[in-house]
Amino acid sequence: MKKLLSIVLAALMCVSLVVLASCDMPTKDDGKYTVGICQLVPHPALDAATQGFKDALVAELGAENVEFLTENAGNDPAVCTTIVTNFVTKKVDLIMANATPALTAAVNGTDTIPILGTSITEYGTALGIDNFDGLVGVNISGTSDLAPLDQQAQMILDLFPEAETVAMLYASGEANSKYQVKVVTEYLEANGITVIDKAFSDSNDVSTVAASAAASADVIYIPTDNTAASCAETIGGVIGETPLIAGEQGICTGCGVATLTISYYDLGVATGKMAAKILKGEADISEMKIEYAETFTKKYNKERCELLGIDIEALEAAGYVAIEVEE
């Protein structure tokens, strides 16, 4: 009997120790979180997405409850990997990957920490998933900046009906740029337009390739390309009076005539709201489909249009609105 009592008491002591130990374990019951943000490169679109993401999370969780570790890779994918490795070491609660190389680094860096991408054009292309249906199914989800590419291509036909050749200007290393170029090329060729491929390797040769594109085509098209976005003013300085249709507002502001664009700030806000649900335990990221922008706006660059003699009244009559230039 005494032996049985001793066994029972020992078992109870073990249970007590386990309970006490579990009380000392850190939990997220305090509602405080650390979020790592890896942004590929500084330019207006990505900057706006990051700001929208932060503003939304602060609104949802409170400024005192979320710490942001914000890092910029300076357009170097290898630096994205270093940034993500640091986030994983610090055991952040969530990673926001702004642009495809940042997403790729995050995916390669962790299969447990939730990862939300933003400013990603096509997740199937970015992640190498065939027949992508919008659900990644693991620790990855996010938002897409994909605009209706057929409508962007149609803008070229509508605004420049006499154009015979269109140059595709984009970074050869950006998979999502290649995807957009492929779709737009097919649309234009189906409408009798000759398409010229003008891919640049990095920012070092963007000026030379852009000048070549301007010399060999009637119109230039740039997709939502991060390297082009960071070099938009450089491109604008070498293309002369060759009109350019851009995949998003930031590029259009620097060198374009017109664009069909989303609000990257709103895209960031949507991503932030997704993050809040994940952190608060209200949603399982593996069950969250990629979210897409709901509205798209036709915009024009007044300065470039005036330089090229494009009828601004006709643009506004067709539903285009002027890009507001910050002083």
Coordinates of C-alpha atoms in Angstrom, one line a residue:
M1 CA 0.0 0.0 0.0
K2 CA 2.8 2.4 0.9
K3 CA 4.6 1.5 -2.3
L4 CA 1.4 2.3 -4.3
L5 CA 1.0 5.6 -2.4
S6 CA 4.6 6.5 -3.2
I7 CA 4.0 5.9 -6.9
V8 CA 0.8 8.0 -6.9
L9 CA 2.6 10.9 -5.1
A10 CA 5.5 10.7 -7.6
A11 CA 3.1 10.8 -10.5
L12 CA 1.3 13.8 -9.0
M13 CA 4.6 15.6 -8.5
C14 CA 5.5 15.0 -12.2
V15 CA 2.2 16.4 -13.3
S16 CA 2.7 19.4 -11.1
L17 CA 6.2 20.1 -12.5
V18 CA 4.8 19.8 -16.1
V19 CA 2.0 22.3 -15.2
L20 CA 4.5 24.7 -13.6
A21 CA 6.8 24.4 -16.5
S22 CA 4.0 25.1 -19.0
C23 CA 3.1 28.3 -17.1
D24 CA 6.6 29.6 -17.7
M25 CA 6.5 29.0 -21.4
P26 CA 6.2 32.1 -23.6
T27 CA 2.8 32.4 -25.3
K28 CA 1.1 34.9 -27.6
D29 CA -1.6 35.6 -25.1
D30 CA -0.1 39.1 -24.6
G31 CA -1.1 39.9 -28.2
K32 CA 2.3 41.3 -29.1
Y33 CA 3.9 40.3 -32.4
T34 CA 7.1 40.8 -34.4
V35 CA 6.7 41.0 -38.1
G36 CA 9.6 41.0 -40.6
I37 CA 9.2 42.9 -43.8
C38 CA 11.6 42.1 -46.7
Q39 CA 11.2 44.6 -49.6
L40 CA 13.2 44.0 -52.8
V41 CA 13.9 47.6 -53.8
P42 CA 12.8 51.1 -52.9
H43 CA 10.4 52.6 -55.5
P44 CA 6.9 54.2 -55.2
A45 CA 4.8 51.1 -55.8
L46 CA 6.6 48.8 -53.3
D47 CA 7.0 51.6 -50.8
A48 CA 3.2 52.2 -50.9
A49 CA 2.5 48.5 -50.4
T50 CA 4.8 48.4 -47.4
Q51 CA 3.2 51.5 -45.9
G52 CA -0.3 50.2 -46.4
F53 CA 0.6 46.9 -44.8
K54 CA 2.0 48.6 -41.7
D55 CA -0.9 51.0 -41.4
A56 CA -3.4 48.1 -41.6
L57 CA -1.6 46.0 -39.0
V58 CA -1.3 48.9 -36.6
A59 CA -5.0 49.6 -37.1
E60 CA -5.9 46.0 -36.4
L61 CA -3.5 45.2 -33.5
G62 CA -2.5 48.6 -32.1
A63 CA 0.9 50.3 -32.5
E64 CA 2.0 49.0 -29.1
N65 CA 1.4 45.4 -30.0
V66 CA 3.4 45.0 -33.2
E67 CA 7.1 45.5 -33.9
F68 CA 8.2 45.8 -37.5
L69 CA 11.6 44.7 -38.7
T70 CA 11.7 46.5 -42.1
E71 CA 14.6 45.6 -44.4
N72 CA 15.3 46.6 -48.0
A73 CA 17.4 44.4 -50.3
G74 CA 18.5 47.1 -52.7
N75 CA 17.3 45.0 -55.7
D76 CA 19.7 42.2 -54.8
P77 CA 18.0 38.8 -54.4
A78 CA 21.0 37.5 -52.4
V79 CA 20.4 40.2 -49.8
C80 CA 16.7 39.0 -49.6
T81 CA 18.0 35.6 -48.5
T82 CA 20.2 37.2 -45.8
I83 CA 17.3 39.3 -44.6
V84 CA 15.0 36.3 -44.3
T85 CA 17.7 34.2 -42.6
N86 CA 17.9 36.9 -40.0
F87 CA 14.1 37.0 -39.5
V88 CA 14.0 33.2 -39.1
T89 CA 16.9 33.4 -36.5
K90 CA 14.9 36.0 -34.6
K91 CA 11.8 33.8 -34.8
V92 CA 9.5 36.5 -36.1
D93 CA 5.8 35.7 -36.0
L94 CA 5.2 36.5 -39.7
I95 CA 7.1 37.5 -42.8
M96 CA 5.8 40.0 -45.4
A97 CA 7.7 39.5 -48.7
N98 CA 7.3 42.6 -51.0
A99 CA 8.1 41.5 -54.6
T100 CA 8.9 38.1 -56.1
P101 CA 12.6 37.7 -55.2
A102 CA 11.7 38.5 -51.6
L103 CA 8.9 35.9 -51.7
T104 CA 11.3 33.3 -53.2
A105 CA 13.8 34.0 -50.4
A106 CA 11.2 33.6 -47.7
V107 CA 9.8 30.4 -49.2
N108 CA 13.3 28.9 -49.3
G109 CA 14.0 30.2 -45.8
T110 CA 11.1 28.7 -43.7
D111 CA 8.3 26.3 -44.0
T112 CA 6.8 27.1 -40.6
I113 CA 6.6 30.9 -40.2
P114 CA 3.6 32.4 -42.1
I115 CA 4.7 34.2 -45.3
L116 CA 2.5 36.8 -47.0
G117 CA 3.6 38.1 -50.4
T118 CA 2.5 41.4 -51.9
S119 CA 3.2 43.1 -55.2
I120 CA 3.5 39.6 -56.7
T121 CA 2.0 39.4 -60.2
E122 CA 1.3 35.7 -60.7
Y123 CA 2.0 33.3 -57.8
G124 CA 2.0 30.2 -60.0
T125 CA 4.9 31.7 -62.0
A126 CA 6.7 33.0 -58.9
L127 CA 6.4 29.6 -57.0
G128 CA 6.7 27.3 -60.0
I129 CA 3.2 25.9 -59.5
D130 CA 1.4 24.6 -62.7
N131 CA -2.3 25.3 -63.1
F132 CA -2.3 27.4 -60.0
D133 CA -5.8 27.8 -58.6
G134 CA -5.2 30.6 -56.1
L135 CA -4.4 28.4 -53.1
V136 CA -0.8 27.6 -52.2
G137 CA -1.9 25.3 -49.4
V138 CA 1.1 25.7 -47.0
N139 CA 2.5 28.6 -45.0
I140 CA 2.2 31.0 -48.0
S141 CA -0.5 33.3 -49.2
G142 CA -0.7 37.0 -50.0
T143 CA -1.9 39.6 -52.6
S144 CA -1.4 40.0 -56.3
D145 CA -0.9 43.2 -58.3
L146 CA -1.9 41.6 -61.6
A147 CA -3.9 44.0 -63.8
P148 CA -6.0 42.9 -66.8
L149 CA -3.1 42.5 -69.3
D150 CA -5.5 42.3 -72.3
Q151 CA -6.8 45.7 -71.3
Q152 CA -3.3 47.2 -71.0
A153 CA -2.4 45.8 -74.4
Q154 CA -5.7 47.2 -75.9
M155 CA -4.6 50.6 -74.6
I156 CA -1.7 50.5 -77.0
L157 CA -4.0 49.8 -79.9
D158 CA -6.5 52.5 -78.8
L159 CA -4.0 55.3 -78.1
F160 CA -1.7 54.5 -81.0
P161 CA -3.7 53.0 -83.8
E162 CA -1.0 53.7 -86.4
A163 CA 1.7 51.8 -84.4
E164 CA 3.2 48.8 -86.2
T165 CA 5.9 47.8 -83.8
V166 CA 5.9 47.6 -80.0
A167 CA 9.0 46.9 -77.9
M168 CA 8.7 44.9 -74.7
L169 CA 11.1 46.4 -72.2
Y170 CA 11.7 44.4 -69.0
A171 CA 14.3 42.7 -66.7
S172 CA 15.2 39.3 -68.0
G173 CA 15.6 37.9 -64.5
E174 CA 12.1 38.8 -63.3
A175 CA 9.8 35.8 -63.9
N176 CA 6.6 37.7 -63.5
S177 CA 7.8 40.3 -66.0
K178 CA 8.3 37.5 -68.5
Y179 CA 4.8 36.2 -67.8
Q180 CA 3.2 39.6 -68.5
V181 CA 5.3 40.2 -71.6
K182 CA 4.2 36.8 -72.9
V183 CA 0.5 37.6 -72.4
V184 CA 0.7 41.1 -73.9
T185 CA 2.8 39.9 -76.8
E186 CA 0.3 37.2 -77.7
Y187 CA -2.5 39.8 -77.6
L188 CA -0.7 42.3 -79.8
E189 CA 0.5 39.8 -82.3
A190 CA -3.1 38.5 -82.7
N191 CA -4.0 42.1 -83.6
G192 CA -1.3 42.3 -86.3
I193 CA 1.4 44.1 -84.3
T194 CA 5.1 43.2 -84.6
V195 CA 6.6 42.8 -81.1
I196 CA 10.3 43.3 -80.4
D197 CA 11.8 41.7 -77.3
K198 CA 14.1 44.2 -75.4
A199 CA 15.2 42.6 -72.2
F200 CA 17.9 44.1 -70.0
S201 CA 19.9 42.1 -67.5
D202 CA 20.0 44.7 -64.7
S203 CA 20.1 48.4 -63.9
N204 CA 23.6 48.7 -65.5
D205 CA 22.3 48.1 -69.1
V206 CA 18.7 49.4 -68.8
S207 CA 19.6 52.8 -70.3
T208 CA 21.3 51.2 -73.4
V209 CA 18.4 48.7 -73.9
A210 CA 15.8 51.4 -73.4
A211 CA 17.4 53.6 -76.0
S212 CA 17.5 50.7 -78.4
A213 CA 13.8 50.0 -77.8
A214 CA 12.9 53.6 -78.6
A215 CA 14.9 53.5 -81.8
S216 CA 13.4 50.3 -83.1
A217 CA 9.7 50.6 -82.1
D218 CA 6.7 52.9 -82.4
V219 CA 5.6 52.2 -78.8
I220 CA 7.3 50.7 -75.7
Y221 CA 5.5 48.6 -73.1
I222 CA 6.9 47.9 -69.6
P223 CA 5.1 45.5 -67.3
T224 CA 5.1 45.7 -63.5
D225 CA 8.9 45.3 -63.4
N226 CA 10.8 46.2 -60.2
T227 CA 14.1 47.0 -61.9
A228 CA 12.4 49.2 -64.5
A229 CA 10.4 50.9 -61.7
S230 CA 13.6 51.8 -59.9
C231 CA 15.1 53.2 -63.1
A232 CA 12.0 54.8 -64.5
E233 CA 13.4 58.3 -64.7
T234 CA 16.6 57.0 -66.4
I235 CA 14.4 55.3 -69.0
G236 CA 12.4 58.5 -69.5
G237 CA 15.6 60.3 -70.2
V238 CA 16.7 58.1 -73.1
I239 CA 13.5 57.2 -74.9
G240 CA 12.9 60.7 -76.4
E241 CA 9.5 61.1 -77.9
T242 CA 8.7 57.4 -78.2
P243 CA 5.4 56.8 -76.2
L244 CA 5.5 54.2 -73.4
I245 CA 2.6 52.3 -71.8
A246 CA 3.4 51.2 -68.3
G247 CA 2.1 48.3 -66.1
E248 CA 1.7 50.5 -63.0
Q249 CA 1.6 54.1 -61.9
G250 CA 5.1 54.5 -60.5
I251 CA 6.7 53.6 -63.8
C252 CA 4.3 55.7 -65.7
T253 CA 5.1 58.7 -63.5
G254 CA 8.8 58.3 -64.4
C255 CA 8.6 57.6 -68.1
G256 CA 5.2 56.6 -69.4
V257 CA 2.3 58.1 -71.2
A258 CA -0.5 56.0 -69.6
T259 CA -1.2 53.0 -67.5
L260 CA -4.0 50.8 -66.2
T261 CA -3.0 50.6 -62.5
I262 CA -4.0 49.5 -59.1
S263 CA -3.4 51.2 -55.7
Y264 CA -0.4 49.6 -54.2
Y265 CA -1.2 51.2 -50.9
D266 CA -4.6 49.5 -50.9
L267 CA -2.9 46.2 -51.9
G268 CA -0.7 46.6 -48.8
V269 CA -3.7 47.3 -46.6
A270 CA -5.4 44.1 -47.9
T271 CA -2.2 42.2 -47.1
G272 CA -2.1 43.7 -43.6
K273 CA -5.6 42.6 -42.9
M274 CA -4.7 39.1 -43.9
A275 CA -1.7 39.2 -41.5
A276 CA -3.9 40.4 -38.6
K277 CA -6.3 37.4 -39.1
I278 CA -3.3 35.0 -39.1
L279 CA -1.6 36.5 -36.0
K280 CA -4.9 36.7 -34.0
G281 CA -5.6 33.0 -34.9
E282 CA -8.7 33.9 -36.9
A283 CA -7.5 32.3 -40.1
D284 CA -5.2 29.4 -41.2
I285 CA -2.8 30.7 -43.8
S286 CA -2.8 27.3 -45.6
E287 CA -6.5 27.9 -46.3
M288 CA -6.2 31.5 -47.4
K289 CA -6.4 32.1 -51.2
I290 CA -4.4 34.8 -52.9
E291 CA -6.3 38.1 -53.0
Y292 CA -6.5 40.3 -56.0
A293 CA -7.1 44.0 -56.5
E294 CA -10.8 44.9 -57.0
T295 CA -10.4 48.1 -58.9
F296 CA -8.2 49.4 -61.7
T297 CA -7.8 52.9 -62.9
K298 CA -6.7 54.4 -66.3
K299 CA -4.2 57.1 -65.6
Y300 CA -2.1 59.4 -67.7
N301 CA 1.2 61.3 -67.3
K302 CA 0.3 64.9 -68.1
E303 CA 3.9 66.0 -68.7
R304 CA 4.7 63.2 -71.1
C305 CA 1.4 63.6 -72.9
E306 CA 2.1 67.3 -73.5
L307 CA 5.6 66.5 -74.7
L308 CA 4.3 64.0 -77.3
G309 CA 1.3 66.2 -78.3
I310 CA -1.3 63.6 -77.1
D311 CA -4.8 65.0 -76.8
I312 CA -5.5 65.2 -73.0
E313 CA -9.1 66.1 -73.5
A314 CA -9.6 62.9 -75.5
L315 CA -7.9 60.9 -72.8
E316 CA -10.1 62.3 -70.1
A317 CA -13.2 61.7 -72.3
A318 CA -12.1 58.0 -72.5
G319 CA -12.0 57.8 -68.7
Y320 CA -8.3 58.5 -68.0
V321 CA -7.4 60.5 -64.9
A322 CA -4.2 62.5 -64.4
I323 CA -1.5 61.1 -62.1
E324 CA -1.1 63.5 -59.2
V325 CA 2.5 64.5 -58.9
E326 CA 3.8 65.2 -55.4
E327 CA 5.5 68.5 -54.9

